Short mmCIF file of C-alpha atoms and ligand atoms in Angstrom, two decimals:
data_model
loop_
_atom_site.label_atom_id
_atom_site.label_comp_id
_atom_site.label_asym_id
_atom_site.label_seq_id
_atom_site.Cartn_x
_atom_site.Cartn_y
_atom_site.Cartn_z
CA MET A 562 4.02 -26.39 1.19
CA PHE A 563 5.47 -24.62 4.22
CA THR A 564 4.46 -25.65 7.72
CA SER A 565 4.93 -22.20 9.22
CA ILE A 566 5.58 -18.66 8.06
CA LEU A 567 6.76 -15.52 9.84
CA ILE A 568 5.17 -12.24 8.83
CA ALA A 569 7.70 -9.41 9.10
CA ASN A 570 5.14 -6.62 9.12
CA ARG A 571 2.22 -5.09 10.99
CA GLY A 572 -1.20 -3.56 10.34
CA GLU A 573 -3.60 -4.56 7.62
CA ILE A 574 -1.03 -6.29 5.39
CA ALA A 575 0.13 -8.54 8.24
CA VAL A 576 -3.50 -9.54 8.89
CA ARG A 577 -4.02 -10.10 5.15
CA ILE A 578 -0.99 -12.44 4.96
CA ILE A 579 -2.04 -14.31 8.11
CA ARG A 580 -5.43 -14.96 6.51
CA ALA A 581 -3.88 -16.25 3.28
CA ALA A 582 -1.44 -18.50 5.15
CA ARG A 583 -4.16 -19.89 7.40
CA GLU A 584 -6.27 -20.84 4.39
CA LEU A 585 -3.24 -22.76 3.11
CA GLY A 586 -2.97 -24.59 6.45
CA ILE A 587 0.25 -22.80 7.44
CA ARG A 588 1.05 -21.86 11.07
CA THR A 589 1.46 -18.08 11.35
CA ILE A 590 4.09 -16.25 13.40
CA ALA A 591 3.75 -12.52 14.01
CA VAL A 592 6.36 -10.06 15.26
CA TYR A 593 5.49 -6.84 17.03
CA SER A 594 6.92 -3.74 18.66
CA GLU A 595 6.14 -2.53 22.17
CA ALA A 596 3.53 -0.17 20.69
CA ASP A 597 1.72 -3.10 19.06
CA ARG A 598 1.26 -5.52 21.98
CA LEU A 599 -2.49 -5.72 21.41
CA ALA A 600 -2.50 -4.99 17.71
CA PRO A 601 -4.90 -7.02 15.54
CA HIS A 602 -2.08 -8.74 13.66
CA VAL A 603 -0.67 -10.00 16.98
CA LEU A 604 -4.03 -11.34 18.09
CA ALA A 605 -4.70 -12.89 14.67
CA ALA A 606 -1.48 -14.94 14.46
CA ASP A 607 -0.90 -18.36 16.02
CA GLU A 608 2.19 -17.03 17.80
CA ALA A 609 3.70 -13.60 18.33
CA TYR A 610 7.13 -12.34 19.35
CA LEU A 611 8.20 -8.99 20.66
CA ILE A 612 11.11 -7.61 18.61
CA GLY A 613 11.77 -4.20 20.11
CA PRO A 614 10.57 -0.69 20.99
CA ALA A 615 8.05 1.32 18.97
CA PRO A 616 10.36 3.11 16.48
CA SER A 617 10.55 0.92 13.36
CA ALA A 618 14.34 1.28 13.18
CA GLU A 619 14.43 -0.61 16.47
CA SER A 620 11.76 -3.19 15.65
CA TYR A 621 10.17 -3.79 12.23
CA LEU A 622 13.38 -2.81 10.44
CA ARG A 623 15.61 -5.04 12.59
CA GLY A 624 16.19 -7.79 10.05
CA ASP A 625 18.68 -9.53 12.33
CA ARG A 626 16.16 -9.89 15.14
CA ILE A 627 13.42 -11.00 12.79
CA VAL A 628 15.61 -13.73 11.27
CA ASP A 629 16.58 -14.78 14.79
CA VAL A 630 12.91 -15.07 15.83
CA ALA A 631 12.13 -17.02 12.63
CA LEU A 632 14.85 -19.55 13.46
CA ARG A 633 13.83 -19.93 17.08
CA ALA A 634 10.14 -20.24 16.22
CA GLY A 635 10.89 -22.83 13.56
CA ALA A 636 9.51 -20.81 10.63
CA ASP A 637 10.15 -22.11 7.11
CA ALA A 638 9.64 -18.78 5.37
CA ILE A 639 9.38 -15.02 5.91
CA HIS A 640 6.79 -12.85 4.18
CA PRO A 641 7.81 -9.17 4.25
CA GLY A 642 4.48 -7.58 3.22
CA TYR A 643 5.09 -4.07 1.79
CA GLY A 644 7.24 -1.28 3.19
CA PHE A 645 9.71 -2.00 6.01
CA LEU A 646 12.06 -4.77 4.76
CA ALA A 647 10.14 -5.78 1.63
CA GLU A 648 12.52 -4.26 -0.90
CA ARG A 649 15.82 -4.47 0.97
CA ALA A 650 18.17 -6.80 -0.88
CA PRO A 651 20.55 -7.30 2.10
CA PHE A 652 17.61 -8.57 4.17
CA ILE A 653 16.66 -11.04 1.45
CA ARG A 654 20.24 -12.37 1.47
CA GLN A 655 20.20 -12.56 5.26
CA VAL A 656 16.98 -14.60 5.16
CA ARG A 657 18.33 -16.98 2.52
CA ASP A 658 21.73 -17.33 4.24
CA ALA A 659 19.86 -18.43 7.38
CA GLY A 660 18.33 -21.27 5.36
CA LEU A 661 14.87 -19.69 5.25
CA VAL A 662 12.68 -18.93 2.25
CA PHE A 663 11.97 -15.29 1.40
CA VAL A 664 8.47 -14.88 -0.02
CA GLY A 665 9.35 -12.64 -2.94
CA PRO A 666 11.82 -12.16 -5.76
CA SER A 667 15.60 -12.61 -5.68
CA ALA A 668 17.87 -10.00 -4.09
CA GLU A 669 19.28 -9.39 -7.58
CA ALA A 670 15.85 -8.59 -9.06
CA VAL A 671 15.11 -6.21 -6.18
CA GLU A 672 18.46 -4.47 -6.69
CA ALA A 673 17.97 -4.26 -10.44
CA MET A 674 14.62 -2.46 -9.98
CA GLY A 675 15.41 -0.62 -6.74
CA ASP A 676 17.69 1.96 -8.31
CA LYS A 677 15.43 3.83 -10.69
CA THR A 678 18.24 4.93 -13.01
CA ALA A 679 19.56 1.36 -13.30
CA ALA A 680 15.98 0.15 -13.85
CA ARG A 681 15.51 2.71 -16.63
CA ARG A 682 18.68 1.50 -18.37
CA ARG A 683 17.57 -2.09 -18.11
CA MET A 684 14.07 -1.32 -19.38
CA ILE A 685 15.40 0.65 -22.35
CA ALA A 686 17.57 -2.37 -23.21
CA ALA A 687 14.48 -4.61 -22.96
CA GLY A 688 12.59 -2.36 -25.37
CA VAL A 689 10.22 -0.95 -22.74
CA PRO A 690 9.17 2.70 -23.32
CA VAL A 691 10.32 5.05 -20.50
CA VAL A 692 9.54 8.72 -19.75
CA PRO A 693 12.13 10.86 -21.62
CA GLY A 694 14.95 11.75 -19.24
CA THR A 695 18.39 10.80 -17.98
CA SER A 696 19.28 7.27 -17.00
CA ASP A 697 22.28 8.16 -14.87
CA PRO A 698 22.37 10.18 -11.66
CA LEU A 699 23.17 13.87 -12.17
CA ALA A 700 26.62 14.97 -10.95
CA ASP A 701 25.62 18.53 -9.98
CA ALA A 702 23.14 21.36 -10.56
CA ALA A 703 24.91 22.40 -13.76
CA GLU A 704 24.43 18.95 -15.24
CA ALA A 705 20.79 19.01 -14.07
CA ARG A 706 20.30 22.33 -15.89
CA GLN A 707 21.85 21.06 -19.08
CA ALA A 708 19.74 17.87 -19.03
CA ALA A 709 16.58 19.84 -18.25
CA GLU A 710 17.22 22.16 -21.18
CA GLU A 711 17.63 19.22 -23.52
CA ILE A 712 14.41 17.59 -22.28
CA GLY A 713 12.46 20.87 -22.11
CA TYR A 714 10.70 22.37 -19.07
CA PRO A 715 8.78 21.46 -16.98
CA VAL A 716 10.92 18.62 -15.67
CA LEU A 717 10.77 16.40 -12.61
CA LEU A 718 13.83 15.75 -10.45
CA LYS A 719 13.56 12.29 -8.88
CA ALA A 720 15.53 10.35 -6.32
CA ALA A 721 17.20 7.26 -7.85
CA ALA A 722 16.45 5.35 -4.64
CA GLY A 723 12.98 6.95 -4.51
CA GLY A 724 9.72 5.73 -3.09
CA GLY A 725 6.62 7.21 -1.51
CA GLY A 726 6.97 10.38 -3.56
CA LYS A 727 10.04 11.48 -1.60
CA GLY A 728 12.91 13.39 -3.18
CA MET A 729 10.74 14.60 -6.06
CA ARG A 730 10.67 18.20 -7.31
CA ILE A 731 8.77 19.70 -10.25
CA VAL A 732 10.91 22.35 -11.92
CA GLN A 733 9.19 24.88 -14.18
CA SER A 734 12.21 26.89 -15.36
CA SER A 735 15.98 27.06 -15.19
CA ALA A 736 15.76 29.69 -12.41
CA GLU A 737 14.45 27.00 -10.03
CA ILE A 738 16.74 24.13 -10.90
CA GLU A 739 19.64 24.83 -8.57
CA SER A 740 17.61 25.01 -5.37
CA ALA A 741 15.34 22.12 -6.44
CA PHE A 742 18.39 19.94 -7.16
CA GLY A 743 19.78 20.71 -3.68
CA SER A 744 16.54 20.07 -1.82
CA ALA A 745 15.65 16.89 -3.77
CA GLY A 746 19.11 15.50 -2.99
CA ARG A 747 18.86 16.39 0.70
CA GLU A 748 15.40 14.84 1.02
CA ALA A 749 16.57 11.70 -0.79
CA LYS A 750 19.63 11.48 1.46
CA SER A 751 17.59 11.67 4.65
CA ALA A 752 14.86 9.30 3.40
CA PHE A 753 17.01 6.69 1.63
CA GLY A 754 20.61 7.40 2.68
CA ASP A 755 21.38 8.10 -0.99
CA ASP A 756 21.31 11.57 -2.56
CA ALA A 757 21.45 10.43 -6.22
CA VAL A 758 18.93 12.36 -8.31
CA TYR A 759 17.99 12.12 -12.01
CA VAL A 760 15.61 14.05 -14.23
CA GLU A 761 12.54 13.16 -16.29
CA LYS A 762 10.20 15.13 -18.50
CA TYR A 763 7.30 16.23 -16.29
CA LEU A 764 4.17 15.02 -18.04
CA ALA A 765 1.16 17.32 -17.65
CA GLY A 766 -1.71 15.36 -16.15
CA PRO A 767 -1.13 11.74 -17.21
CA ARG A 768 -2.97 8.84 -15.62
CA HIS A 769 -1.19 6.39 -13.34
CA LEU A 770 -1.84 2.87 -14.58
CA GLU A 771 -0.01 -0.22 -13.41
CA ILE A 772 0.06 -3.88 -14.36
CA GLN A 773 0.09 -6.74 -11.86
CA ILE A 774 2.31 -9.65 -12.82
CA LEU A 775 2.81 -13.12 -11.36
CA ALA A 776 5.84 -15.25 -12.21
CA ASP A 777 6.73 -18.70 -11.01
CA ARG A 778 10.19 -20.19 -10.54
CA ALA A 779 10.06 -21.96 -13.89
CA GLY A 780 9.77 -18.57 -15.58
CA THR A 781 6.07 -18.69 -16.49
CA THR A 782 4.99 -15.04 -16.26
CA VAL A 783 1.43 -13.77 -16.63
CA HIS A 784 -0.19 -10.39 -16.14
CA LEU A 785 -3.49 -9.82 -14.35
CA GLY A 786 -4.51 -6.59 -16.01
CA GLU A 787 -4.24 -3.01 -14.88
CA ARG A 788 -5.10 -0.92 -11.86
CA GLU A 789 -5.81 2.77 -12.16
CA CYS A 790 -4.29 4.82 -9.33
CA SER A 791 -4.69 8.36 -10.60
CA ILE A 792 -6.41 9.76 -7.50
CA GLN A 793 -3.31 10.83 -5.61
CA ARG A 794 -2.20 13.40 -3.09
CA ARG A 795 1.44 14.43 -3.20
CA HIS A 796 2.19 11.51 -5.53
CA GLN A 797 0.66 9.08 -3.02
CA LYS A 798 -2.30 6.93 -4.04
CA LEU A 799 -5.65 7.37 -2.30
CA VAL A 800 -8.17 5.52 -4.48
CA GLU A 801 -7.47 2.63 -6.85
CA GLU A 802 -9.66 0.73 -9.24
CA ALA A 803 -9.67 -2.08 -11.78
CA PRO A 804 -10.18 -1.99 -14.66
CA SER A 805 -9.27 1.56 -15.75
CA ALA A 806 -12.20 3.50 -17.20
CA VAL A 807 -10.16 4.35 -20.33
CA LEU A 808 -7.94 1.44 -21.33
CA THR A 809 -8.99 -0.44 -24.47
CA ALA A 810 -8.49 -4.22 -24.79
CA ASP A 811 -5.65 -3.62 -27.27
CA GLU A 812 -3.93 -1.16 -24.93
CA ARG A 813 -4.32 -3.62 -22.03
CA PHE A 814 -2.75 -6.31 -24.22
CA ALA A 815 0.21 -4.08 -25.14
CA MET A 816 0.76 -2.80 -21.61
CA GLY A 817 0.42 -6.31 -20.18
CA ALA A 818 2.94 -7.73 -22.64
CA THR A 819 5.35 -4.90 -21.77
CA ALA A 820 4.99 -5.60 -18.05
CA VAL A 821 5.67 -9.29 -18.63
CA ALA A 822 8.79 -8.36 -20.66
CA ALA A 823 9.93 -6.08 -17.82
CA GLY A 824 9.54 -8.90 -15.30
CA ARG A 825 11.34 -11.39 -17.53
CA ALA A 826 14.23 -8.96 -17.99
CA VAL A 827 15.10 -9.37 -14.30
CA GLN A 828 14.06 -13.05 -13.98
CA TYR A 829 11.28 -11.93 -11.71
CA GLU A 830 9.65 -14.40 -9.35
CA GLY A 831 6.44 -13.93 -7.36
CA ALA A 832 3.97 -11.02 -7.46
CA GLY A 833 5.19 -7.69 -8.80
CA THR A 834 3.81 -4.49 -10.28
CA VAL A 835 5.04 -2.53 -13.24
CA GLU A 836 3.92 1.10 -13.01
CA PHE A 837 3.29 3.31 -16.04
CA LEU A 838 2.22 6.83 -16.82
CA TYR A 839 -0.43 6.85 -19.54
CA GLN A 840 -1.32 9.79 -21.74
CA HIS A 841 -3.00 10.13 -25.15
CA GLY A 842 -2.86 6.39 -25.75
CA ALA A 843 0.90 6.15 -25.04
CA PHE A 844 2.42 4.65 -21.92
CA TYR A 845 5.80 5.00 -20.24
CA PHE A 846 7.53 2.80 -17.65
CA LEU A 847 7.79 4.52 -14.27
CA GLU A 848 9.14 1.85 -11.94
CA MET A 849 8.62 -1.72 -10.81
CA ASN A 850 7.53 -2.53 -7.26
CA THR A 851 9.07 -5.86 -6.34
CA ARG A 852 6.51 -6.77 -3.67
CA ILE A 853 2.80 -7.05 -2.97
CA GLN A 854 1.11 -3.63 -3.19
CA VAL A 855 -1.49 -1.93 -1.02
CA GLU A 856 -3.96 -1.92 -3.90
CA HIS A 857 -3.65 -5.64 -4.79
CA PRO A 858 -7.25 -6.47 -3.68
CA VAL A 859 -8.90 -4.73 -6.66
CA THR A 860 -7.06 -7.12 -8.97
CA GLU A 861 -8.03 -10.08 -6.79
CA LEU A 862 -11.70 -9.11 -7.02
CA VAL A 863 -11.83 -8.70 -10.80
CA THR A 864 -9.70 -11.78 -11.60
CA GLY A 865 -10.72 -14.12 -8.76
CA ILE A 866 -7.00 -14.86 -8.17
CA ASP A 867 -5.64 -14.69 -4.62
CA LEU A 868 -2.33 -12.85 -5.03
CA VAL A 869 -1.01 -13.37 -1.51
CA GLN A 870 -1.71 -17.10 -1.63
CA TRP A 871 0.09 -17.26 -4.98
CA GLN A 872 3.08 -15.41 -3.53
CA ILE A 873 3.34 -18.13 -0.90
CA ARG A 874 2.71 -21.00 -3.31
CA ILE A 875 5.33 -19.72 -5.75
CA ALA A 876 7.86 -19.28 -2.91
CA ALA A 877 7.14 -22.89 -1.89
CA GLY A 878 8.07 -23.97 -5.43
CA GLU A 879 4.61 -24.43 -6.97
CA ALA A 880 4.09 -23.69 -10.64
CA LEU A 881 1.27 -21.42 -11.83
CA ASN A 882 -1.68 -23.67 -12.70
CA PHE A 883 -3.17 -21.26 -15.23
CA ALA A 884 -1.97 -19.54 -18.39
CA GLN A 885 -2.41 -15.99 -19.70
CA THR A 886 -5.41 -17.08 -21.77
CA ASP A 887 -7.14 -18.35 -18.61
CA VAL A 888 -7.05 -14.89 -17.01
CA SER A 889 -10.35 -13.06 -17.43
CA PHE A 890 -11.86 -9.99 -15.81
CA ARG A 891 -15.25 -9.71 -14.17
CA GLY A 892 -16.96 -6.50 -13.07
CA HIS A 893 -15.34 -3.50 -11.46
CA ALA A 894 -13.50 -3.06 -8.15
CA ILE A 895 -12.59 0.09 -6.20
CA GLU A 896 -10.42 0.52 -3.12
CA CYS A 897 -10.31 3.49 -0.73
CA ARG A 898 -7.39 3.77 1.67
CA ILE A 899 -8.67 4.71 5.10
CA THR A 900 -5.92 6.61 6.91
CA SER A 901 -5.77 8.29 10.32
CA GLU A 902 -5.49 11.69 8.66
CA ASP A 903 -7.87 14.61 8.86
CA PRO A 904 -8.92 15.61 5.34
CA ALA A 905 -10.57 18.80 6.62
CA ASN A 906 -7.24 19.83 8.09
CA SER A 907 -4.71 19.31 5.27
CA PHE A 908 -4.63 15.57 5.97
CA LEU A 909 -2.84 16.17 9.27
CA PRO A 910 -2.06 12.87 11.04
CA SER A 911 -4.50 12.14 13.85
CA ALA A 912 -3.71 10.00 16.90
CA GLY A 913 -5.92 8.53 19.61
CA ARG A 914 -7.74 5.50 20.87
CA ILE A 915 -10.36 3.91 18.62
CA GLU A 916 -13.36 4.22 20.88
CA TRP A 917 -15.92 3.03 18.40
CA LEU A 918 -15.63 1.05 15.20
CA GLU A 919 -18.27 -0.20 12.83
CA ILE A 920 -16.95 -2.00 9.80
CA PRO A 921 -18.85 -1.98 6.50
CA SER A 922 -20.05 -5.32 5.19
CA GLY A 923 -22.76 -6.79 2.99
CA ALA A 924 -22.76 -7.85 -0.65
CA GLY A 925 -19.58 -7.06 -2.57
CA VAL A 926 -17.77 -5.28 0.28
CA ARG A 927 -14.34 -6.29 1.58
CA TRP A 928 -12.55 -4.79 4.57
CA ASP A 929 -8.80 -5.32 4.84
CA GLY A 930 -8.06 -3.79 8.21
CA GLY A 931 -5.43 -3.63 10.89
CA ILE A 932 -7.44 -1.91 13.59
CA ALA A 933 -9.90 -2.84 16.29
CA ARG A 934 -11.94 -1.11 18.93
CA GLY A 935 -9.82 -0.08 21.90
CA TYR A 936 -6.67 0.01 19.78
CA GLU A 937 -4.39 3.03 20.21
CA ILE A 938 -3.34 4.80 17.01
CA GLY A 939 0.04 6.45 17.51
CA LEU A 940 2.28 8.39 15.19
CA HIS A 941 5.05 5.81 14.86
CA TYR A 942 3.86 4.11 11.71
CA ASP A 943 2.21 4.71 8.38
CA PRO A 944 -1.25 6.26 8.89
CA MET A 945 -3.07 3.66 6.80
CA LEU A 946 -5.55 1.88 9.06
CA ALA A 947 -7.55 -0.19 6.62
CA LYS A 948 -8.89 -0.43 3.12
CA VAL A 949 -12.49 -0.59 2.00
CA ILE A 950 -12.74 -2.52 -1.26
CA VAL A 951 -15.90 -3.11 -3.28
CA HIS A 952 -16.78 -5.25 -6.27
CA ALA A 953 -19.83 -4.79 -8.52
CA PRO A 954 -20.88 -5.62 -12.09
CA SER A 955 -20.04 -2.14 -13.45
CA ARG A 956 -18.00 0.95 -12.50
CA GLU A 957 -21.16 2.93 -11.77
CA LEU A 958 -22.51 0.24 -9.48
CA ALA A 959 -19.13 -0.11 -7.78
CA ILE A 960 -19.10 3.63 -7.02
CA ASP A 961 -22.61 3.42 -5.55
CA ARG A 962 -21.55 0.39 -3.51
CA MET A 963 -18.49 2.23 -2.19
CA ARG A 964 -20.69 5.16 -1.16
CA ARG A 965 -22.94 2.78 0.71
CA ALA A 966 -19.97 1.04 2.37
CA LEU A 967 -18.36 4.32 3.42
CA THR A 968 -21.57 5.49 5.08
CA GLU A 969 -21.57 2.26 7.11
CA LEU A 970 -18.00 2.82 8.32
CA ARG A 971 -17.98 4.54 11.71
CA VAL A 972 -14.77 5.37 13.51
CA VAL A 973 -14.83 7.42 16.69
CA GLY A 974 -11.68 8.48 18.54
CA VAL A 975 -9.44 9.29 15.61
CA GLU A 976 -10.02 11.37 12.48
CA THR A 977 -10.00 9.40 9.24
CA SER A 978 -9.91 10.08 5.51
CA ALA A 979 -13.31 8.37 5.03
CA PRO A 980 -15.34 11.61 4.59
CA PHE A 981 -12.97 12.66 1.80
CA HIS A 982 -13.52 9.35 -0.01
CA LEU A 983 -17.25 9.72 0.30
CA ARG A 984 -17.07 13.06 -1.47
CA VAL A 985 -14.85 11.65 -4.22
CA MET A 986 -17.50 8.97 -4.88
CA GLU A 987 -20.07 11.74 -5.32
CA GLU A 988 -17.94 14.04 -7.48
CA ALA A 989 -19.08 14.31 -11.12
CA ASP A 990 -15.67 14.00 -12.85
CA PHE A 991 -14.75 10.93 -10.80
CA ARG A 992 -18.09 9.36 -11.63
CA ALA A 993 -17.51 10.11 -15.31
CA GLY A 994 -14.03 8.53 -15.17
CA LYS A 995 -12.33 11.86 -15.91
CA LEU A 996 -9.22 11.31 -13.81
CA ASP A 997 -5.55 12.05 -13.97
CA ILE A 998 -2.82 12.59 -11.40
CA LEU A 999 -3.79 16.28 -11.05
CA TYR A 1000 -7.38 15.42 -10.06
CA LEU A 1001 -6.86 16.56 -6.47
CA ASP A 1002 -5.26 19.83 -7.56
CA ARG A 1003 -8.49 20.62 -9.41
CA HIS A 1004 -10.99 19.24 -6.91
CA GLY A 1005 -9.17 19.25 -3.57
CA ASP A 1006 -11.05 22.19 -2.08
CA GLU A 1007 -14.56 20.85 -2.63
CA LEU A 1008 -13.49 17.42 -1.37
CA THR A 1009 -11.81 18.56 1.81
CA ASP A 1010 -13.74 21.62 2.91
CA PHE A 1011 -16.61 20.23 4.91
CA GLU A 1012 -18.33 20.15 8.23
CA PRO A 1013 -19.27 16.81 9.78
CA SER A 1014 -22.65 15.67 8.47
CA ASP A 1015 -25.66 15.27 10.79
CA GLU A 1016 -25.20 11.52 10.46
CA GLU A 1017 -21.56 11.73 11.59
CA LEU A 1018 -22.51 13.91 14.55
CA ARG A 1019 -25.25 11.45 15.54
CA VAL A 1020 -22.76 8.56 15.49
CA VAL A 1021 -20.31 10.41 17.73
CA ALA A 1022 -23.10 11.34 20.17
CA LEU A 1023 -24.43 7.79 20.29
CA ALA A 1024 -20.96 6.32 20.73
CA THR A 1025 -20.26 8.70 23.61
CA VAL A 1026 -23.42 7.64 25.45
CA LEU A 1027 -22.79 3.94 24.89
CA LEU A 1028 -19.15 4.23 25.92
CA GLU A 1029 -20.10 5.92 29.17
CA GLU A 1030 -22.57 3.11 29.93
CA GLU A 1031 -19.94 0.53 29.12
CA ARG A 1032 -17.39 2.21 31.41
CA ARG A 1033 -19.92 2.26 34.23
CA ALA A 1034 -20.63 -1.45 33.72
CA ARG A 1035 -16.92 -2.25 33.61
CA ARG A 1036 -16.30 -0.37 36.88
CA SER A 1037 -18.89 -2.50 38.66
CA ILE A 1038 -17.42 -5.75 37.22
CA THR A 1039 -13.92 -4.74 38.33
CA ARG A 1040 -15.23 -4.15 41.85
CA ILE A 1041 -16.65 -7.70 41.95
CA ASP A 1042 -13.57 -9.42 40.47
CA HIS A 1043 -10.98 -7.29 42.27
CA GLY A 1044 -8.82 -7.68 39.30
CA ASP A 1045 -7.81 -7.63 35.68
CA ALA A 1046 -10.85 -7.47 33.44
CA LEU A 1047 -8.88 -9.19 30.66
CA GLY A 1048 -8.21 -12.27 32.78
CA SER A 1049 -4.90 -14.11 32.84
CA GLY A 1050 -5.30 -16.08 29.63
CA TRP A 1051 -3.06 -13.72 27.68
CA SER A 1052 0.17 -14.17 29.54
CA GLY A 1053 0.64 -17.80 28.59
CA ARG A 1054 0.17 -17.38 24.83
CA GLY A 1055 3.30 -17.56 22.57
CA GLY A 1056 6.38 -15.42 22.70
CA TRP A 1057 9.78 -16.22 24.11
CA THR A 1058 10.42 -12.60 24.93
CA GLY A 1059 7.05 -12.24 26.55
CA ARG A 1060 4.13 -10.11 25.55
P1 LIG B 1948 7.67 6.87 -5.97
O1 LIG B 1948 8.53 5.65 -6.14
O2 LIG B 1948 8.28 7.90 -5.08
O3 LIG B 1948 6.25 6.54 -5.64
P2 LIG B 1948 7.06 7.08 -8.82
O4 LIG B 1948 8.13 7.15 -9.86
O5 LIG B 1948 6.37 5.77 -8.68
O6 LIG B 1948 7.67 7.55 -7.41
O7 LIG B 1948 5.99 8.21 -9.10
C1 LIG B 1948 4.95 8.48 -8.20
C2 LIG B 1948 3.97 9.47 -8.80
O8 LIG B 1948 4.64 10.68 -9.14
C3 LIG B 1948 3.30 9.03 -10.08
O9 LIG B 1948 2.16 8.24 -9.84
C4 LIG B 1948 2.94 10.36 -10.69
O10 LIG B 1948 1.82 10.92 -10.04
C5 LIG B 1948 4.12 11.23 -10.34
N1 LIG B 1948 5.14 11.22 -11.41
C6 LIG B 1948 6.26 10.45 -11.44
N2 LIG B 1948 6.98 10.69 -12.55
C7 LIG B 1948 6.31 11.63 -13.25
C8 LIG B 1948 6.55 12.33 -14.49
N3 LIG B 1948 7.64 12.10 -15.23
N4 LIG B 1948 5.63 13.25 -14.88
C9 LIG B 1948 4.53 13.51 -14.13
N5 LIG B 1948 4.26 12.91 -12.96
C10 LIG B 1948 5.14 11.98 -12.52
#
């Protein structure tokens, strides 16, 4: 096993990886930008190193600096988390060329799945069903029109290098195709530096289901069942659960076997996710994410398997110590992504200092967070602050548990998406399992048009009073000490570039 590991990420996923590594007895090394000096992941790690200014292009995306820190700090391995450098093949090569272990698949597997058109070709060759469409980038708008006519409207233009729902355009008729082709290409170019676009049949209201796989170096590949991620906004997931309310055991078996075949086709190693659209009992390959995903905890809760620990163990050369037949599912898990966005105001990003924070706990509740009281939420990074995850014997009980957990969560100082999630948990179609990717289009208004509840107003009022008392107390302490209320213990801890 490794002695030390560098975590090339921030926020809740960096904290999650630090926890997994610590349980394995591994020393943890964090990196951070100037905006993150006092971030929870920095405080949680054994050591931390400053890698640059706030913008991620100058810090969390600086692979060269991160590899340099890893070498100086004596790290054996680098875990990329998700986002940032997780799916950048040149970074993986850089890590391996420096003699370090990358916790994840090979650069070749990432490249094979990173270009969606190439991935489609490979999956078709492996016998995996894909959404009808083209498997080569479109040369121009005329070619897009011709392909769309063959497939039949509505179609979806998609960026070959896509991710995060960027560079995607629904096209209802041939009159719209020219401008949609231009704008999808431009958005893809600015987001990914690559304007290649292809076209798929736009399915009307499918569900988004995905299969988690784990593969060790010897080629043993298992699947850990599905996650349902149909509650989305602008093709971005908001709520995830396992198992899906609709999948039968036979369908799970077929989809799982397909995901394993997809992983084997690229000699996949580590934890990965094969995403599908599911409609009327049929499923179609969408893409493979060659990294740990935000929603991995729901799978951990229903299978009892720690995915992040397994990522590390596989990277260290361990073989899986269980087979497909050993994987079983228990109960139901739901995750809500808590973002610093204001659901009552079109999910506008919200910034500010977290003045007050109460974290839900109690039976069956898990909080994977990257925030703390006093922490400043800026606009430099992804707005996801934390995830509330619950586990209960049944879907109904899990929904009730999530409602309870969300009412315990109190954040003052920044708007969050929590009130939206609370309303989803109370909405009749969600409770009945009637979901698809258009759920928010149907229910968005009732879920986002609200005034703060009396309870929420009481929390803000109470927090304001308590904060004022605390400030008064702090002022009198400062007068006595004539100095820094934090003390000097911080300056000596870790970091060759200082903190
Ligand atoms: P990204 O990599 O940008 O996240 P994906 O291919 O994973 O893009 O798709 C993200 C979401 O977009 C899906 O969960 C689904 O909601 C929607 N989507 C993608 N392809 C289709 C399609 N062919 N028909 C309908 N919806 C689609």
